[in-house]
PDB file of C-alpha atoms in Angstrom:
ATOM      1  CA  UNK A   1      -7.501 -21.355 -40.094  1.00 46.00           C
ATOM      2  CA  UNK A   2      -4.770 -19.027 -41.079  1.00 56.00           C
ATOM      3  CA  UNK A   3      -3.318 -16.714 -38.675  1.00 56.00           C
ATOM      4  CA  UNK A   4      -3.754 -12.804 -38.924  1.00 55.00           C
ATOM      5  CA  UNK A   5      -0.657 -11.197 -40.543  1.00 60.00           C
ATOM      6  CA  UNK A   6       0.196  -7.967 -39.382  1.00 52.00           C
ATOM      7  CA  UNK A   7       1.028  -5.259 -42.022  1.00 61.00           C
ATOM      8  CA  UNK A   8       4.817  -4.590 -42.347  1.00 59.00           C
ATOM      9  CA  UNK A   9       5.891  -0.941 -42.888  1.00 61.00           C
ATOM     10  CA  UNK A  10       7.196  -0.906 -46.471  1.00 66.00           C
ATOM     11  CA  UNK A  11       9.405   2.295 -46.370  1.00 69.00           C
ATOM     12  CA  UNK A  12      12.413   3.240 -44.145  1.00 64.00           C
ATOM     13  CA  UNK A  13      10.472   6.283 -42.709  1.00 62.00           C
ATOM     14  CA  UNK A  14       7.422   4.104 -41.752  1.00 54.00           C
ATOM     15  CA  UNK A  15       9.691   1.471 -40.113  1.00 53.00           C
ATOM     16  CA  UNK A  16      11.457   4.233 -38.144  1.00 56.00           C
ATOM     17  CA  UNK A  17       8.152   5.650 -36.858  1.00 55.00           C
ATOM     18  CA  UNK A  18       7.046   2.105 -35.928  1.00 49.00           C
ATOM     19  CA  UNK A  19      10.086   1.571 -33.943  1.00 48.00           C
ATOM     20  CA  UNK A  20       9.800   4.999 -32.280  1.00 43.00           C
ATOM     21  CA  UNK A  21       6.308   4.333 -31.259  1.00 45.00           C
ATOM     22  CA  UNK A  22       7.228   0.827 -29.774  1.00 42.00           C
ATOM     23  CA  UNK A  23      10.158   2.576 -27.841  1.00 44.00           C
ATOM     24  CA  UNK A  24       7.723   5.349 -26.703  1.00 37.00           C
ATOM     25  CA  UNK A  25       5.230   2.800 -25.533  1.00 39.00           C
ATOM     26  CA  UNK A  26       8.029   0.856 -23.630  1.00 38.00           C
ATOM     27  CA  UNK A  27       9.235   3.970 -21.824  1.00 38.00           C
ATOM     28  CA  UNK A  28       5.697   4.983 -20.804  1.00 39.00           C
ATOM     29  CA  UNK A  29       4.923   1.490 -19.520  1.00 46.00           C
ATOM     30  CA  UNK A  30       8.072   1.549 -17.455  1.00 50.00           C
ATOM     31  CA  UNK A  31       7.788   5.126 -16.260  1.00 57.00           C
ATOM     32  CA  UNK A  32       5.532   4.525 -13.216  1.00 63.00           C
ATOM     33  CA  UNK A  33       7.672   1.665 -11.979  1.00 65.00           C
ATOM     34  CA  UNK A  34      10.741   3.893 -12.366  1.00 64.00           C
ATOM     35  CA  UNK A  35       9.102   6.702 -10.433  1.00 67.00           C
ATOM     36  CA  UNK A  36       8.160   4.302  -7.568  1.00 71.00           C
ATOM     37  CA  UNK A  37      11.812   2.987  -7.483  1.00 68.00           C
ATOM     38  CA  UNK A  38      13.405   6.434  -7.420  1.00 72.00           C
ATOM     39  CA  UNK A  39      10.845   7.744  -4.958  1.00 73.00           C
ATOM     40  CA  UNK A  40      11.101   4.889  -2.422  1.00 77.00           C
ATOM     41  CA  UNK A  41      14.913   4.983  -2.558  1.00 82.00           C
ATOM     42  CA  UNK A  42      16.285   3.860   1.000  1.00 88.00           C
ATOM     43  CA  UNK A  43      12.774   3.981   2.584  1.00 93.00           C
ATOM     44  CA  UNK A  44      12.450   0.082   2.519  1.00 94.00           C
ATOM     45  CA  UNK A  45      13.399  -1.417   5.664  1.00 96.00           C
ATOM     46  CA  UNK A  46      13.018  -4.529   7.792  1.00 96.00           C
ATOM     47  CA  UNK A  47      11.375  -4.869  11.334  1.00 96.00           C
ATOM     48  CA  UNK A  48      14.877  -4.939  12.575  1.00 95.00           C
ATOM     49  CA  UNK A  49      16.218  -1.756  11.210  1.00 95.00           C
ATOM     50  CA  UNK A  50      13.314   0.448  10.355  1.00 97.00           C
ATOM     51  CA  UNK A  51      13.420   3.825  12.326  1.00 96.00           C
ATOM     52  CA  UNK A  52      10.985   4.188  15.220  1.00 96.00           C
ATOM     53  CA  UNK A  53       7.983   6.225  14.340  1.00 97.00           C
ATOM     54  CA  UNK A  54       4.714   6.934  16.358  1.00 97.00           C
ATOM     55  CA  UNK A  55       2.314   5.367  13.913  1.00 98.00           C
ATOM     56  CA  UNK A  56       2.265   2.103  11.762  1.00 98.00           C
ATOM     57  CA  UNK A  57      -0.326   2.080   9.018  1.00 98.00           C
ATOM     58  CA  UNK A  58      -1.437  -1.372   8.108  1.00 98.00           C
ATOM     59  CA  UNK A  59      -3.239  -1.749   4.820  1.00 98.00           C
ATOM     60  CA  UNK A  60      -6.163  -4.226   4.390  1.00 96.00           C
ATOM     61  CA  UNK A  61      -5.789  -7.246   2.294  1.00 94.00           C
ATOM     62  CA  UNK A  62      -9.193  -9.083   2.222  1.00 94.00           C
ATOM     63  CA  UNK A  63     -11.246 -11.174   4.603  1.00 96.00           C
ATOM     64  CA  UNK A  64     -12.224 -14.891   4.416  1.00 94.00           C
ATOM     65  CA  UNK A  65     -15.448 -15.807   6.339  1.00 92.00           C
ATOM     66  CA  UNK A  66     -14.955 -12.747   8.407  1.00 94.00           C
ATOM     67  CA  UNK A  67     -11.358 -13.256   9.310  1.00 96.00           C
ATOM     68  CA  UNK A  68      -8.086 -11.887   7.885  1.00 97.00           C
ATOM     69  CA  UNK A  69      -6.660 -13.715   4.854  1.00 97.00           C
ATOM     70  CA  UNK A  70      -3.197 -15.306   5.264  1.00 96.00           C
ATOM     71  CA  UNK A  71      -1.714 -12.357   3.602  1.00 96.00           C
ATOM     72  CA  UNK A  72      -3.499  -9.748   5.834  1.00 98.00           C
ATOM     73  CA  UNK A  73      -2.684 -11.828   8.953  1.00 98.00           C
ATOM     74  CA  UNK A  74       1.121 -11.815   7.978  1.00 98.00           C
ATOM     75  CA  UNK A  75       0.804  -8.033   7.851  1.00 98.00           C
ATOM     76  CA  UNK A  76      -0.891  -7.872  11.009  1.00 98.00           C
ATOM     77  CA  UNK A  77       1.666 -10.283  12.679  1.00 98.00           C
ATOM     78  CA  UNK A  78       4.481  -7.846  11.447  1.00 98.00           C
ATOM     79  CA  UNK A  79       2.656  -4.810  12.895  1.00 98.00           C
ATOM     80  CA  UNK A  80       2.341  -6.526  16.221  1.00 98.00           C
ATOM     81  CA  UNK A  81       5.850  -7.330  16.101  1.00 98.00           C
ATOM     82  CA  UNK A  82       6.754  -3.644  15.580  1.00 98.00           C
ATOM     83  CA  UNK A  83       4.464  -2.665  18.496  1.00 97.00           C
ATOM     84  CA  UNK A  84       5.886  -5.230  20.932  1.00 96.00           C
ATOM     85  CA  UNK A  85       9.525  -4.132  19.942  1.00 96.00           C
ATOM     86  CA  UNK A  86       8.623  -0.564  20.742  1.00 95.00           C
ATOM     87  CA  UNK A  87       9.294   0.548  17.053  1.00 96.00           C
ATOM     88  CA  UNK A  88       5.894   2.059  16.958  1.00 97.00           C
ATOM     89  CA  UNK A  89       3.215   3.344  19.527  1.00 97.00           C
ATOM     90  CA  UNK A  90      -0.014   3.234  17.575  1.00 98.00           C
ATOM     91  CA  UNK A  91      -1.324   1.032  14.833  1.00 98.00           C
ATOM     92  CA  UNK A  92      -3.662   2.560  12.273  1.00 98.00           C
ATOM     93  CA  UNK A  93      -5.566  -0.297  10.495  1.00 98.00           C
ATOM     94  CA  UNK A  94      -7.092   0.860   7.188  1.00 98.00           C
ATOM     95  CA  UNK A  95      -9.380  -1.207   5.133  1.00 97.00           C
ATOM     96  CA  UNK A  96     -12.795  -1.613   3.500  1.00 96.00           C
ATOM     97  CA  UNK A  97     -16.087  -1.383   5.383  1.00 96.00           C
ATOM     98  CA  UNK A  98     -18.267  -0.290   2.396  1.00 92.00           C
ATOM     99  CA  UNK A  99     -20.907  -2.637   3.422  1.00 92.00           C
ATOM    100  CA  UNK A 100     -22.251  -3.929   6.576  1.00 91.00           C
ATOM    101  CA  UNK A 101     -21.393  -7.541   6.151  1.00 92.00           C
ATOM    102  CA  UNK A 102     -17.745  -6.766   5.240  1.00 96.00           C
ATOM    103  CA  UNK A 103     -15.639  -4.995   7.901  1.00 97.00           C
ATOM    104  CA  UNK A 104     -11.885  -5.280   7.471  1.00 98.00           C
ATOM    105  CA  UNK A 105     -10.692  -2.780  10.076  1.00 98.00           C
ATOM    106  CA  UNK A 106     -12.786  -4.553  12.844  1.00 97.00           C
ATOM    107  CA  UNK A 107     -11.429  -7.925  11.825  1.00 98.00           C
ATOM    108  CA  UNK A 108      -7.838  -6.504  11.875  1.00 98.00           C
ATOM    109  CA  UNK A 109      -8.379  -4.975  15.287  1.00 97.00           C
ATOM    110  CA  UNK A 110      -9.691  -8.296  16.649  1.00 98.00           C
ATOM    111  CA  UNK A 111      -6.739 -10.139  15.215  1.00 98.00           C
ATOM    112  CA  UNK A 112      -4.294  -7.715  16.817  1.00 98.00           C
ATOM    113  CA  UNK A 113      -6.012  -8.000  20.091  1.00 97.00           C
ATOM    114  CA  UNK A 114      -5.366 -11.801  19.809  1.00 97.00           C
ATOM    115  CA  UNK A 115      -1.698 -10.999  19.388  1.00 96.00           C
ATOM    116  CA  UNK A 116      -1.418  -8.883  22.489  1.00 96.00           C
ATOM    117  CA  UNK A 117      -1.831  -5.380  21.062  1.00 97.00           C
ATOM    118  CA  UNK A 118      -4.032  -3.283  23.528  1.00 97.00           C
ATOM    119  CA  UNK A 119      -7.270  -2.294  21.911  1.00 96.00           C
ATOM    120  CA  UNK A 120      -6.690   1.499  22.904  1.00 96.00           C
ATOM    121  CA  UNK A 121      -3.454   1.380  20.632  1.00 97.00           C
ATOM    122  CA  UNK A 122      -5.309   0.284  17.478  1.00 98.00           C
ATOM    123  CA  UNK A 123      -7.177   3.039  15.461  1.00 98.00           C
ATOM    124  CA  UNK A 124      -9.617   1.974  12.792  1.00 98.00           C
ATOM    125  CA  UNK A 125      -9.953   3.638   9.263  1.00 98.00           C
ATOM    126  CA  UNK A 126     -13.209   2.276   7.888  1.00 97.00           C
ATOM    127  CA  UNK A 127     -12.757   3.977   4.506  1.00 97.00           C
ATOM    128  CA  UNK A 128      -9.452   2.841   3.183  1.00 96.00           C
ATOM    129  CA  UNK A 129     -10.757   1.484  -0.171  1.00 96.00           C
ATOM    130  CA  UNK A 130      -7.472   1.515  -1.846  1.00 96.00           C
ATOM    131  CA  UNK A 131      -3.766   2.453  -1.286  1.00 96.00           C
ATOM    132  CA  UNK A 132      -4.275   6.140  -2.217  1.00 97.00           C
ATOM    133  CA  UNK A 133      -7.428   6.556  -0.096  1.00 97.00           C
ATOM    134  CA  UNK A 134      -5.667   5.055   2.895  1.00 98.00           C
ATOM    135  CA  UNK A 135      -2.653   7.532   2.455  1.00 98.00           C
ATOM    136  CA  UNK A 136      -4.799  10.571   1.950  1.00 97.00           C
ATOM    137  CA  UNK A 137      -7.076   9.631   4.857  1.00 98.00           C
ATOM    138  CA  UNK A 138      -4.033   9.041   7.184  1.00 98.00           C
ATOM    139  CA  UNK A 139      -2.939  12.574   6.622  1.00 98.00           C
ATOM    140  CA  UNK A 140      -5.966  14.593   6.341  1.00 97.00           C
ATOM    141  CA  UNK A 141      -8.376  12.589   8.563  1.00 97.00           C
ATOM    142  CA  UNK A 142      -5.911  11.187  11.297  1.00 98.00           C
ATOM    143  CA  UNK A 143      -3.170  13.740  11.079  1.00 97.00           C
ATOM    144  CA  UNK A 144      -0.376  11.312  10.516  1.00 98.00           C
ATOM    145  CA  UNK A 145       2.607  13.067   9.228  1.00 98.00           C
ATOM    146  CA  UNK A 146       5.126  10.264   9.519  1.00 98.00           C
ATOM    147  CA  UNK A 147       4.604   6.531   9.703  1.00 98.00           C
ATOM    148  CA  UNK A 148       5.768   2.928   9.161  1.00 98.00           C
ATOM    149  CA  UNK A 149       3.819   1.217   6.456  1.00 98.00           C
ATOM    150  CA  UNK A 150       3.352  -2.442   6.572  1.00 98.00           C
ATOM    151  CA  UNK A 151       2.138  -4.540   3.581  1.00 97.00           C
ATOM    152  CA  UNK A 152       3.525  -7.300   1.320  1.00 96.00           C
ATOM    153  CA  UNK A 153       6.866  -6.863  -0.416  1.00 94.00           C
ATOM    154  CA  UNK A 154       5.396  -6.500  -3.875  1.00 92.00           C
ATOM    155  CA  UNK A 155       3.155  -3.703  -2.713  1.00 94.00           C
ATOM    156  CA  UNK A 156       5.473  -1.777  -0.365  1.00 95.00           C
ATOM    157  CA  UNK A 157       7.060   0.536  -3.014  1.00 94.00           C
ATOM    158  CA  UNK A 158       3.672   1.757  -4.176  1.00 94.00           C
ATOM    159  CA  UNK A 159       2.538   2.365  -0.702  1.00 95.00           C
ATOM    160  CA  UNK A 160       5.570   4.314   0.182  1.00 96.00           C
ATOM    161  CA  UNK A 161       5.385   6.343  -3.002  1.00 94.00           C
ATOM    162  CA  UNK A 162       1.839   7.169  -2.588  1.00 96.00           C
ATOM    163  CA  UNK A 163       1.849   8.084   0.975  1.00 97.00           C
ATOM    164  CA  UNK A 164       4.827  10.339   0.154  1.00 95.00           C
ATOM    165  CA  UNK A 165       2.774  12.040  -2.582  1.00 94.00           C
ATOM    166  CA  UNK A 166      -0.106  12.317   0.093  1.00 96.00           C
ATOM    167  CA  UNK A 167       2.181  14.171   2.545  1.00 96.00           C
ATOM    168  CA  UNK A 168       3.064  11.215   4.685  1.00 97.00           C
ATOM    169  CA  UNK A 169       6.717  10.791   5.255  1.00 96.00           C
ATOM    170  CA  UNK A 170       7.158   7.040   5.583  1.00 96.00           C
ATOM    171  CA  UNK A 171       9.374   4.006   5.943  1.00 97.00           C
ATOM    172  CA  UNK A 172       8.024   0.551   4.436  1.00 97.00           C
ATOM    173  CA  UNK A 173       8.279  -2.785   5.963  1.00 98.00           C
ATOM    174  CA  UNK A 174       7.636  -5.325   3.114  1.00 96.00           C
ATOM    175  CA  UNK A 175       6.439  -8.637   4.390  1.00 96.00           C
ATOM    176  CA  UNK A 176       7.953 -11.602   2.408  1.00 93.00           C
ATOM    177  CA  UNK A 177       5.787 -14.306   1.048  1.00 93.00           C
ATOM    178  CA  UNK A 178       6.497 -17.728  -0.560  1.00 91.00           C
ATOM    179  CA  UNK A 179       6.330 -17.226  -4.334  1.00 91.00           C
ATOM    180  CA  UNK A 180       3.080 -19.159  -4.965  1.00 89.00           C
ATOM    181  CA  UNK A 181       0.229 -18.335  -7.144  1.00 90.00           C
ATOM    182  CA  UNK A 182      -1.059 -15.601  -4.886  1.00 88.00           C
ATOM    183  CA  UNK A 183       2.270 -13.835  -4.939  1.00 89.00           C
ATOM    184  CA  UNK A 184       2.649 -14.018  -8.505  1.00 88.00           C
ATOM    185  CA  UNK A 185      -0.856 -12.640  -9.033  1.00 88.00           C
ATOM    186  CA  UNK A 186      -0.112  -9.724  -6.750  1.00 88.00           C
ATOM    187  CA  UNK A 187       3.210  -8.907  -8.221  1.00 86.00           C
ATOM    188  CA  UNK A 188       1.504  -8.968 -11.835  1.00 87.00           C
ATOM    189  CA  UNK A 189      -1.265  -6.871 -10.542  1.00 85.00           C
ATOM    190  CA  UNK A 190       1.300  -4.227  -9.395  1.00 83.00           C
ATOM    191  CA  UNK A 191       2.338  -3.477 -13.028  1.00 80.00           C
ATOM    192  CA  UNK A 192      -1.087  -2.241 -13.779  1.00 80.00           C
ATOM    193  CA  UNK A 193      -1.479  -0.572 -10.395  1.00 84.00           C
ATOM    194  CA  UNK A 194       1.791   1.360 -10.952  1.00 84.00           C
ATOM    195  CA  UNK A 195       0.016   3.385 -13.744  1.00 84.00           C
ATOM    196  CA  UNK A 196      -2.974   4.359 -11.581  1.00 88.00           C
ATOM    197  CA  UNK A 197      -0.466   5.240  -8.718  1.00 86.00           C
ATOM    198  CA  UNK A 198       1.309   7.639 -10.773  1.00 86.00           C
ATOM    199  CA  UNK A 199      -1.815   9.326 -12.025  1.00 88.00           C
ATOM    200  CA  UNK A 200      -3.074   9.575  -8.411  1.00 90.00           C
ATOM    201  CA  UNK A 201       0.177  11.087  -7.383  1.00 86.00           C
ATOM    202  CA  UNK A 202       0.123  13.555 -10.208  1.00 89.00           C
ATOM    203  CA  UNK A 203      -3.625  14.611 -10.031  1.00 92.00           C
ATOM    204  CA  UNK A 204      -4.076  13.990  -6.274  1.00 92.00           C
ATOM    205  CA  UNK A 205      -7.804  13.265  -6.290  1.00 93.00           C
ATOM    206  CA  UNK A 206      -9.923  13.259  -3.095  1.00 92.00           C
ATOM    207  CA  UNK A 207     -10.530   9.696  -1.669  1.00 93.00           C
ATOM    208  CA  UNK A 208     -13.889   7.997  -2.247  1.00 92.00           C
ATOM    209  CA  UNK A 209     -14.901   9.234   1.170  1.00 91.00           C
ATOM    210  CA  UNK A 210     -13.075  12.061   3.094  1.00 89.00           C
ATOM    211  CA  UNK A 211     -15.179  12.951   6.024  1.00 89.00           C
ATOM    212  CA  UNK A 212     -14.403  14.969   9.213  1.00 93.00           C
ATOM    213  CA  UNK A 213     -11.117  14.991  11.181  1.00 95.00           C
ATOM    214  CA  UNK A 214     -10.830  12.129  13.706  1.00 96.00           C
ATOM    215  CA  UNK A 215      -8.665  12.406  16.887  1.00 95.00           C
ATOM    216  CA  UNK A 216      -8.232   8.645  17.422  1.00 96.00           C
ATOM    217  CA  UNK A 217      -4.484   8.605  16.568  1.00 97.00           C
ATOM    218  CA  UNK A 218      -3.920  11.809  18.521  1.00 96.00           C
ATOM    219  CA  UNK A 219      -5.696  10.367  21.582  1.00 95.00           C
ATOM    220  CA  UNK A 220      -3.956   7.028  21.405  1.00 95.00           C
ATOM    221  CA  UNK A 221      -0.564   8.691  21.222  1.00 96.00           C
ATOM    222  CA  UNK A 222      -1.176  10.822  24.157  1.00 93.00           C
ATOM    223  CA  UNK A 223      -1.570   7.733  26.381  1.00 82.00           C
ATOM    224  CA  UNK A 224       1.074   5.613  24.746  1.00 70.00           C
ATOM    225  CA  UNK A 225       4.889   5.295  25.909  1.00 70.00           C
ATOM    226  CA  UNK A 226       7.484   6.703  23.467  1.00 69.00           C
ATOM    227  CA  UNK A 227       8.782   4.557  20.660  1.00 61.00           C
ATOM    228  CA  UNK A 228      12.287   3.193  20.994  1.00 61.00           C
ATOM    229  CA  UNK A 229      14.762   4.378  18.469  1.00 61.00           C
TER     230      UNK A 229
END
């Protein structure tokens, strides 16, 4: 079977237009990634050098048989480390609880308790269905203005950029992972997700579920010691 042969522009003008179209497509494809790179700037830190903030936001990353996946466990380990070091005072865990049998925030909370984080210093957001929703709800529902964001290294730029667009001034701690098949899948997925992120930041849609204001973070902070610089 012969392969399909693409038509070749026959005139100089047609070839010029083809090249211009290809270049425009490349620019449009790279624009979201460029926006995220410029927006995050020096906002990406490590657990050692991240500035102290009142709140750390930990994004969900899936469950396996009701328990955090390894990637989510690594995020929670990092958040617990930040809490024990006095870098943050309260942890806001945000994830998917769209159905009764799937409850990311509760599993995250239980995992943190097993790592020595007091239950009253963990606040659950049950409607963090994606990164944009989590950022908007952190701001509008839980009243978070500044935060440390905790997620994998390939996701952290998007998280910081989206939370900034949602009104949350943040620093990001990216959790490093071995470059296995899961890491490559997540990194590849970010290319497509960057386009949606740019649209969310530009259009600023309401999250899937907004709901009423909650005082969980405010109440937890009232009883928590000050974060260390």
